[in-house]
Amino acid sequence: MTSLHGIYPYLVSPVDPATGAVREAVLRRLVEHLVDAGVHGLSPLGSTGESPYLNGEQRAEIVRITVAAARGRVPVVPGVAAFATQQAVAEARRYAGLGADGLVLILQQYFPLPRAAVAGFFRDVAAAVPSCPVVLYSNPRLAGVALPADLVAELAEVPNIQYFKEASGQTGEILTVLNRTRMKVFSASAHIPLTVLQLGGVGWMAGPACLLPRECVALYDLAVAGEWEKAMALQRRLWRVNEVFGKHGLAACVKAGLELQGFEVGPPVAPQLPLGEAAVAEIGAALREAAS
Amino acid sequence: MTSLHGIYPYLVSPVDPATGAVREAVLRRLVEHLVDAGVHGLSPLGSTGESPYLNGEQRAEIVRITVAAARGRVPVVPGVAAFATQQAVAEARRYAGLGADGLVLILQQYFPLPRAAVAGFFRDVAAAVPSCPVVLYSNPRLAGVALPADLVAELAEVPNIQYFKEASGQTGEILTVLNRTRMKVFSASAHIPLTVLQLGGVGWMAGPACLLPRECVALYDLAVAGEWEKAMALQRRLWRVNEVFGKHGLAACVKAGLELQGFEVGPPVAPQLPLGEAAVAEIGAALREAAS
Amino acid sequence: MTSLHGIYPYLVSPVDPATGAVREAVLRRLVEHLVDAGVHGLSPLGSTGESPYLNGEQRAEIVRITVAAARGRVPVVPGVAAFATQQAVAEARRYAGLGADGLVLILQQYFPLPRAAVAGFFRDVAAAVPSCPVVLYSNPRLAGVALPADLVAELAEVPNIQYFKEASGQTGEILTVLNRTRMKVFSASAHIPLTVLQLGGVGWMAGPACLLPRECVALYDLAVAGEWEKAMALQRRLWRVNEVFGKHGLAACVKAGLELQGFEVGPPVAPQLPLGEAAVAEIGAALREAAS
Amino acid sequence: MTSLHGIYPYLVSPVDPATGAVREAVLRRLVEHLVDAGVHGLSPLGSTGESPYLNGEQRAEIVRITVAAARGRVPVVPGVAAFATQQAVAEARRYAGLGADGLVLILQQYFPLPRAAVAGFFRDVAAAVPSCPVVLYSNPRLAGVALPADLVAELAEVPNIQYFKEASGQTGEILTVLNRTRMKVFSASAHIPLTVLQLGGVGWMAGPACLLPRECVALYDLAVAGEWEKAMALQRRLWRVNEVFGKHGLAACVKAGLELQGFEVGPPVAPQLPLGEAAVAEIGAALREAAS
């Protein structure tokens, strides 16, 4: 089973606003650019990838293109987000069949679910793709379901559930999980990525890494080398980007930033609105500051 | 344009848990039973219909069967719930093409949206089906988007947005909307339906009406006749059902109750769990009490 | 034990912003005005009375003045709000000793408390003033503690806990309590007061009644007479006031409205800010509309 | 002005449950024990000190005793928590007069306040004790008021507002404040204290330090010495205590732990309940594990 670590940019989903067609050339060029910059893997269809705003065909197309463009140089680990177990199982199998090296799995909430139902979802989907490593993703703010540490510990017994990504922003939860389980932990952008690495995390899956791949890889390399002071100086410079993204919305910001960098990824999927001029200027400034 | 009023049961979605196939015979029998009981319309694909847990083919199949079974005797007003405008537009057109007489429209939230984006969603979907009356549905607890009264007032200017259904449980919101707009209001089960009728509401769209169609129709008839004391006595008896449903989860409760009544609608869609014995017994008792 | 029903204005607390002294003459004149207008009782030290913003001496002074000014013509039912049982017991005894005819009792939350602790608070305070009727007050939005219906039912067994005031705005909770307990229910301004009377409520404890006492009494009288249509027409006219208060903050609004009516009650207690000109104009307009 | 840094145990408030009297001998013995163990300062009347559950006389008595027992060996920095500006000003002056070396200032919310009102509270109280360093305390979970980074930045311009303590658990907020302001930051127990020190924090104000003063001081010393690996190993061992406290309630846990250690601090103030046997055993186990 592929081992996952390092910087995984969350890819945006470049979709034509009029026709809904995936812009294959743009996505291929973005993948090439990121792999060139040294990222350790690619994660399409995360929050940054606007997964809930796409239909099944768009989603499969994005996985297909990403795998093709990556050409085996780095692992491709798409997100699977669903309300229903059967839909998640179907998507997980489809992406594995398309060549995905792992999955980031998230349960969306409509009706509140008891703990046993939440556990059942993750167990059933993981069992459907037994040779595929699964990243358990807890994102109560966007998806409505929190995964408390004792549930993470229970799911850590499933052989292919090997990673945990926490996006509540409560960094203490990560230490609890690391203390109690064998889970390997990825940082989300709601946390300070360097802090997660200091706690023992294995990487960072993040929208900002689409825009600042070299800087994110440098942060990871400094952490691996134990160069904590240099790493902290770089982290402080990079943090502004997380702040701006938190303020204006993840997908809209990354898409606007990529447009500034010359990638015609288009606007966020409606009803989301493109950012206004002031917000775009703020993103541009944060990127320049972070890259300096 | 069809005028909507009265009791609209929210239909469950009887789906085979193993194959995902819609149980057409069961759904047809349920429709026949409800129309016989005097309901004024039918609403498939609401919350009770587990819409977010179904795929597009299952959803279209349910609308097709419901329209066919209703045979024009009562209006069929399915729910359209989506994150993306394009998906909602596609579903709205598809259901209108299948013979739906109106739509209950709900926006699901992933990323928080500014007011203009929310307004844009409802305007764009309504414009796609201009001859179809639209029920604006505000359900912040399940779908994450609240529709404040001034936004409802703005959307009331759209010709085919003519109805409002409020599910926050804050009954005062309904009076505000009735005071300020030309909207006709349907009660959701989070409110006391009789109270909404007393305030000037035109009906009740509800899961419980699947199980107690005659009693719900009787409540509506008493309200229309201005028999407020008898209506309140009946409402107090029926309220226990709303309480039990609020406690155990809407879809699971209505499906369990229909199974008790001999409709083989199956369990709620996974990862939702079927209710335990104690909850089923509580539902049975509440139904007997309400029907007595 | 005094029986409570009808319109109870929540009195503001006119406090000199520089010295903290209670403006006795202003408070006496306000009481006289309200009793003249026909209100059925007086409730100092509620939310409108800014109870948490006053110290113990200010609070006792306000009860003393209100009792003196009421001269036995109507019951005086002050609020007791506290985090600690001992403080609530001390205040309850002090106000009973000053001549209060009942108490509105509210528990403020700092640390989340288990159900048994919440029940214990209400039992212990009620037991300290056994000849004083107690209004159980549930206000999760401002005080942090919700009183679910089964806890209300348990506390309804305490002889002098006889009333329930619900301020969550979930009107269905009131029907549940009325169905299950012997509690008499007062409306809070988060509900539509007429609706609570239609459900069987005994009155309305409210900030707006400070400003519109005659109209509020008229609403109550119409409801008691079963003149539901006239009552609803008046309720619709009055509702605008509740909306404006919900928008700008209760105490600040009632104080601003009373200043417009010639009562020099002063600004809300700091750090609360006085309302701006636009908000004051909106309050003036709502009062004129409601009184027309 | 005294400079604050290092480990500040939040003192419990040992109050006789029957009489309300402060147990002076117990509090003096606890202070002696903590100073002996090397703590850098003492913080009575924080959350752990159950400040909202005490009356003004109890609070002043606790400050007086703590100052007397500390005998100038370490700074005493009591909490001031209030809804009203005038009450906070009065308490701040009183504690400064009793010899406090600084204040931890927290605004409690009843009515939601606009930003200008929140800023005004902190400015006015700080201006009342101009020679007293002030720790700005953001605790939205318990007190209801969040202090966003731009407000903290604005308040950092006030000469004696020099410290920031963040208790939302969103560690990223701390990096934002450190990046943008001159504030010195203390960790709260909702964060991983070592992480805050790694980010540049100056210390930890904490309930657990009442129970594990030597271990907390050792953690701080390792961080100051840049011994990050040893510090992380100790932090991981200590973290269990934070977890248990988060589960059972801060004040109740620290009081139960101190009773286990032979300090007769009594139960938490009613209506809080003493912990049950199982919880006390869990605390005992966590303390043994942390101290091993």
mmCIF file of N, CA, C and O in Angstrom, chain C residues 17-18 20 47 52-53 83-86 108 110-111 113-114 116-117 121 142 250-251 270-273, chain D residues 17-18 20 47 52-53 83-86 108 110-111 113-114 116-117 121 142 250-251 270-273:
data_model
loop_
_atom_site.group_PDB
_atom_site.id
_atom_site.type_symbol
_atom_site.label_atom_id
_atom_site.label_comp_id
_atom_site.label_asym_id
_atom_site.label_seq_id
_atom_site.Cartn_x
_atom_site.Cartn_y
_atom_site.Cartn_z
ATOM 1 N N PRO C 17 -25.686 57.026 34.722
ATOM 2 C CA PRO C 17 -24.461 56.439 34.162
ATOM 3 C C PRO C 17 -23.196 56.902 34.894
ATOM 4 O O PRO C 17 -22.204 56.167 34.913
ATOM 5 N N ALA C 18 -23.214 58.059 35.508
ATOM 6 C CA ALA C 18 -22.007 58.542 36.189
ATOM 7 C C ALA C 18 -21.885 57.950 37.593
ATOM 8 O O ALA C 18 -20.819 57.445 37.975
ATOM 9 N N GLY C 20 -24.143 55.611 39.133
ATOM 10 C CA GLY C 20 -24.714 54.300 39.405
ATOM 11 C C GLY C 20 -25.978 54.357 40.264
ATOM 12 O O GLY C 20 -26.578 53.320 40.547
ATOM 13 N N SER C 47 -34.440 40.562 31.723
ATOM 14 C CA SER C 47 -33.424 40.919 30.728
ATOM 15 C C SER C 47 -33.530 42.398 30.398
ATOM 16 O O SER C 47 -32.529 43.118 30.366
ATOM 17 N N PRO C 52 -28.047 41.439 34.865
ATOM 18 C CA PRO C 52 -26.646 41.046 35.034
ATOM 19 C C PRO C 52 -25.674 42.237 35.043
ATOM 20 O O PRO C 52 -24.506 42.058 35.399
ATOM 21 N N TYR C 53 -26.148 43.412 34.637
ATOM 22 C CA TYR C 53 -25.265 44.579 34.566
ATOM 23 C C TYR C 53 -25.323 45.420 35.838
ATOM 24 O O TYR C 53 -24.653 46.444 35.945
ATOM 25 N N PHE C 83 -25.505 32.720 38.765
ATOM 26 C CA PHE C 83 -24.711 31.535 38.464
ATOM 27 C C PHE C 83 -24.736 30.561 39.651
ATOM 28 O O PHE C 83 -24.761 29.358 39.467
ATOM 29 N N ALA C 84 -24.686 31.111 40.884
ATOM 30 C CA ALA C 84 -24.529 30.279 42.079
ATOM 31 C C ALA C 84 -25.840 30.185 42.840
ATOM 32 O O ALA C 84 -26.584 31.157 42.950
ATOM 33 N N THR C 85 -26.084 29.018 43.387
ATOM 34 C CA THR C 85 -27.306 28.781 44.151
ATOM 35 C C THR C 85 -27.401 29.735 45.341
ATOM 36 O O THR C 85 -28.464 30.334 45.581
ATOM 37 N N GLN C 86 -26.298 29.875 46.076
ATOM 38 C CA GLN C 86 -26.349 30.719 47.282
ATOM 39 C C GLN C 86 -26.705 32.168 46.951
ATOM 40 O O GLN C 86 -27.440 32.811 47.686
ATOM 41 N N GLN C 108 -27.918 31.275 35.192
ATOM 42 C CA GLN C 108 -26.912 31.659 34.189
ATOM 43 C C GLN C 108 -25.826 30.600 34.140
ATOM 44 O O GLN C 108 -25.405 30.068 35.168
ATOM 45 N N TYR C 110 -21.997 29.347 33.391
ATOM 46 C CA TYR C 110 -20.592 29.560 33.074
ATOM 47 C C TYR C 110 -20.045 28.185 32.657
ATOM 48 O O TYR C 110 -19.950 27.929 31.479
ATOM 49 N N PHE C 111 -19.820 27.301 33.606
ATOM 50 C CA PHE C 111 -19.509 25.924 33.235
ATOM 51 C C PHE C 111 -20.797 25.204 32.837
ATOM 52 O O PHE C 111 -21.830 25.385 33.485
ATOM 53 N N LEU C 113 -23.549 22.527 32.909
ATOM 54 C CA LEU C 113 -23.987 21.768 34.083
ATOM 55 C C LEU C 113 -24.800 20.555 33.652
ATOM 56 O O LEU C 113 -25.593 20.643 32.719
ATOM 57 N N PRO C 114 -24.650 19.437 34.364
ATOM 58 C CA PRO C 114 -25.525 18.297 34.088
ATOM 59 C C PRO C 114 -26.945 18.615 34.552
ATOM 60 O O PRO C 114 -27.166 19.516 35.368
ATOM 61 N N ALA C 116 -28.955 17.216 36.587
ATOM 62 C CA ALA C 116 -29.233 17.154 38.026
ATOM 63 C C ALA C 116 -28.817 18.455 38.717
ATOM 64 O O ALA C 116 -29.454 18.878 39.684
ATOM 65 N N ALA C 117 -27.754 19.078 38.239
ATOM 66 C CA ALA C 117 -27.308 20.331 38.840
ATOM 67 C C ALA C 117 -28.290 21.454 38.529
ATOM 68 O O ALA C 117 -28.599 22.290 39.383
ATOM 69 N N PHE C 121 -30.559 23.530 41.322
ATOM 70 C CA PHE C 121 -30.600 24.989 41.475
ATOM 71 C C PHE C 121 -32.040 25.460 41.656
ATOM 72 O O PHE C 121 -32.360 26.195 42.597
ATOM 73 N N LEU C 142 -29.644 33.917 25.900
ATOM 74 C CA LEU C 142 -28.951 34.927 26.709
ATOM 75 C C LEU C 142 -28.264 34.319 27.928
ATOM 76 O O LEU C 142 -27.198 34.790 28.330
ATOM 77 N N LEU C 250 -32.688 44.346 23.364
ATOM 78 C CA LEU C 250 -33.892 44.604 24.132
ATOM 79 C C LEU C 250 -33.783 45.828 25.034
ATOM 80 O O LEU C 250 -34.589 46.774 24.940
ATOM 81 N N ALA C 251 -32.818 45.825 25.932
ATOM 82 C CA ALA C 251 -32.751 46.893 26.938
ATOM 83 C C ALA C 251 -32.506 48.244 26.264
ATOM 84 O O ALA C 251 -33.154 49.248 26.600
ATOM 85 N N ALA C 270 -23.219 50.562 30.627
ATOM 86 C CA ALA C 270 -21.991 50.272 29.879
ATOM 87 C C ALA C 270 -21.470 48.894 30.269
ATOM 88 O O ALA C 270 -21.646 48.475 31.409
ATOM 89 N N PRO C 271 -20.846 48.181 29.325
ATOM 90 C CA PRO C 271 -20.342 48.655 28.031
ATOM 91 C C PRO C 271 -21.376 48.701 26.919
ATOM 92 O O PRO C 271 -21.003 49.023 25.790
ATOM 93 N N GLN C 272 -22.624 48.379 27.203
ATOM 94 C CA GLN C 272 -23.629 48.558 26.152
ATOM 95 C C GLN C 272 -23.608 50.010 25.679
ATOM 96 O O GLN C 272 -23.397 50.924 26.476
ATOM 97 N N LEU C 273 -23.866 50.208 24.410
ATOM 98 C CA LEU C 273 -23.858 51.557 23.842
ATOM 99 C C LEU C 273 -25.294 52.025 23.620
ATOM 100 O O LEU C 273 -26.180 51.215 23.343
ATOM 101 N N PRO D 17 -18.880 25.143 51.894
ATOM 102 C CA PRO D 17 -20.178 25.045 51.197
ATOM 103 C C PRO D 17 -21.357 25.486 52.074
ATOM 104 O O PRO D 17 -22.375 25.933 51.545
ATOM 105 N N ALA D 18 -21.217 25.373 53.383
ATOM 106 C CA ALA D 18 -22.343 25.741 54.245
ATOM 107 C C ALA D 18 -22.371 27.247 54.507
ATOM 108 O O ALA D 18 -23.414 27.896 54.375
ATOM 109 N N GLY D 20 -20.108 29.689 53.185
ATOM 110 C CA GLY D 20 -19.575 30.588 52.173
ATOM 111 C C GLY D 20 -18.252 31.229 52.574
ATOM 112 O O GLY D 20 -17.681 32.011 51.804
ATOM 113 N N SER D 47 -11.229 31.071 35.673
ATOM 114 C CA SER D 47 -12.301 30.089 35.528
ATOM 115 C C SER D 47 -12.156 29.009 36.583
ATOM 116 O O SER D 47 -13.123 28.641 37.260
ATOM 117 N N PRO D 52 -17.266 33.530 38.627
ATOM 118 C CA PRO D 52 -18.668 33.949 38.501
ATOM 119 C C PRO D 52 -19.579 33.373 39.587
ATOM 120 O O PRO D 52 -20.713 33.817 39.729
ATOM 121 N N TYR D 53 -19.086 32.370 40.323
ATOM 122 C CA TYR D 53 -19.916 31.724 41.344
ATOM 123 C C TYR D 53 -19.710 32.341 42.730
ATOM 124 O O TYR D 53 -20.326 31.916 43.701
ATOM 125 N N PHE D 83 -19.879 41.613 33.558
ATOM 126 C CA PHE D 83 -20.747 42.038 32.463
ATOM 127 C C PHE D 83 -20.671 43.557 32.275
ATOM 128 O O PHE D 83 -20.701 44.047 31.165
ATOM 129 N N ALA D 84 -20.586 44.295 33.395
ATOM 130 C CA ALA D 84 -20.688 45.752 33.349
ATOM 131 C C ALA D 84 -19.329 46.396 33.567
ATOM 132 O O ALA D 84 -18.523 45.925 34.382
ATOM 133 N N THR D 85 -19.085 47.468 32.848
ATOM 134 C CA THR D 85 -17.822 48.189 32.956
ATOM 135 C C THR D 85 -17.584 48.672 34.382
ATOM 136 O O THR D 85 -16.477 48.509 34.918
ATOM 137 N N GLN D 86 -18.619 49.271 34.980
ATOM 138 C CA GLN D 86 -18.421 49.818 36.323
ATOM 139 C C GLN D 86 -18.027 48.756 37.340
ATOM 140 O O GLN D 86 -17.198 48.996 38.220
ATOM 141 N N GLN D 108 -17.843 39.276 30.229
ATOM 142 C CA GLN D 108 -18.905 38.272 30.107
ATOM 143 C C GLN D 108 -20.042 38.853 29.281
ATOM 144 O O GLN D 108 -20.390 40.020 29.404
ATOM 145 N N TYR D 110 -23.967 39.072 28.143
ATOM 146 C CA TYR D 110 -25.392 38.764 28.275
ATOM 147 C C TYR D 110 -26.027 39.174 26.949
ATOM 148 O O TYR D 110 -26.233 38.327 26.100
ATOM 149 N N PHE D 111 -26.220 40.458 26.730
ATOM 150 C CA PHE D 111 -26.632 40.898 25.394
ATOM 151 C C PHE D 111 -25.420 40.889 24.463
ATOM 152 O O PHE D 111 -24.329 41.290 24.868
ATOM 153 N N LEU D 113 -22.798 42.262 22.013
ATOM 154 C CA LEU D 113 -22.290 43.639 21.962
ATOM 155 C C LEU D 113 -21.577 43.887 20.645
ATOM 156 O O LEU D 113 -20.861 43.017 20.147
ATOM 157 N N PRO D 114 -21.740 45.090 20.095
ATOM 158 C CA PRO D 114 -20.944 45.427 18.915
ATOM 159 C C PRO D 114 -19.474 45.598 19.311
ATOM 160 O O PRO D 114 -19.143 45.787 20.481
ATOM 161 N N ALA D 116 -17.377 47.970 19.042
ATOM 162 C CA ALA D 116 -16.972 49.194 19.741
ATOM 163 C C ALA D 116 -17.267 49.095 21.233
ATOM 164 O O ALA D 116 -16.526 49.643 22.061
ATOM 165 N N ALA D 117 -18.340 48.409 21.587
ATOM 166 C CA ALA D 117 -18.675 48.254 23.004
ATOM 167 C C ALA D 117 -17.666 47.344 23.695
ATOM 168 O O ALA D 117 -17.239 47.604 24.826
ATOM 169 N N PHE D 121 -15.071 48.486 26.759
ATOM 170 C CA PHE D 121 -14.945 47.817 28.065
ATOM 171 C C PHE D 121 -13.471 47.656 28.435
ATOM 172 O O PHE D 121 -13.044 48.036 29.524
ATOM 173 N N LEU D 142 -16.800 29.958 27.363
ATOM 174 C CA LEU D 142 -17.370 30.128 28.704
ATOM 175 C C LEU D 142 -17.980 31.513 28.911
ATOM 176 O O LEU D 142 -18.970 31.658 29.608
ATOM 177 N N LEU D 250 -13.506 22.068 34.568
ATOM 178 C CA LEU D 250 -12.223 22.530 35.079
ATOM 179 C C LEU D 250 -12.193 22.629 36.600
ATOM 180 O O LEU D 250 -11.346 22.016 37.271
ATOM 181 N N ALA D 251 -13.092 23.430 37.161
ATOM 182 C CA ALA D 251 -13.012 23.703 38.598
ATOM 183 C C ALA D 251 -13.234 22.432 39.408
ATOM 184 O O ALA D 251 -12.508 22.149 40.368
ATOM 185 N N ALA D 270 -22.016 25.306 44.464
ATOM 186 C CA ALA D 270 -23.316 24.881 43.924
ATOM 187 C C ALA D 270 -23.865 25.973 43.001
ATOM 188 O O ALA D 270 -23.626 27.151 43.240
ATOM 189 N N PRO D 271 -24.609 25.594 41.959
ATOM 190 C CA PRO D 271 -25.189 24.273 41.710
ATOM 191 C C PRO D 271 -24.248 23.270 41.073
ATOM 192 O O PRO D 271 -24.696 22.157 40.772
ATOM 193 N N GLN D 272 -22.993 23.621 40.857
ATOM 194 C CA GLN D 272 -22.081 22.592 40.365
ATOM 195 C C GLN D 272 -22.077 21.414 41.339
ATOM 196 O O GLN D 272 -22.166 21.608 42.545
ATOM 197 N N LEU D 273 -21.917 20.215 40.801
ATOM 198 C CA LEU D 273 -21.907 19.024 41.635
ATOM 199 C C LEU D 273 -20.474 18.521 41.801
ATOM 200 O O LEU D 273 -19.655 18.683 40.896
#
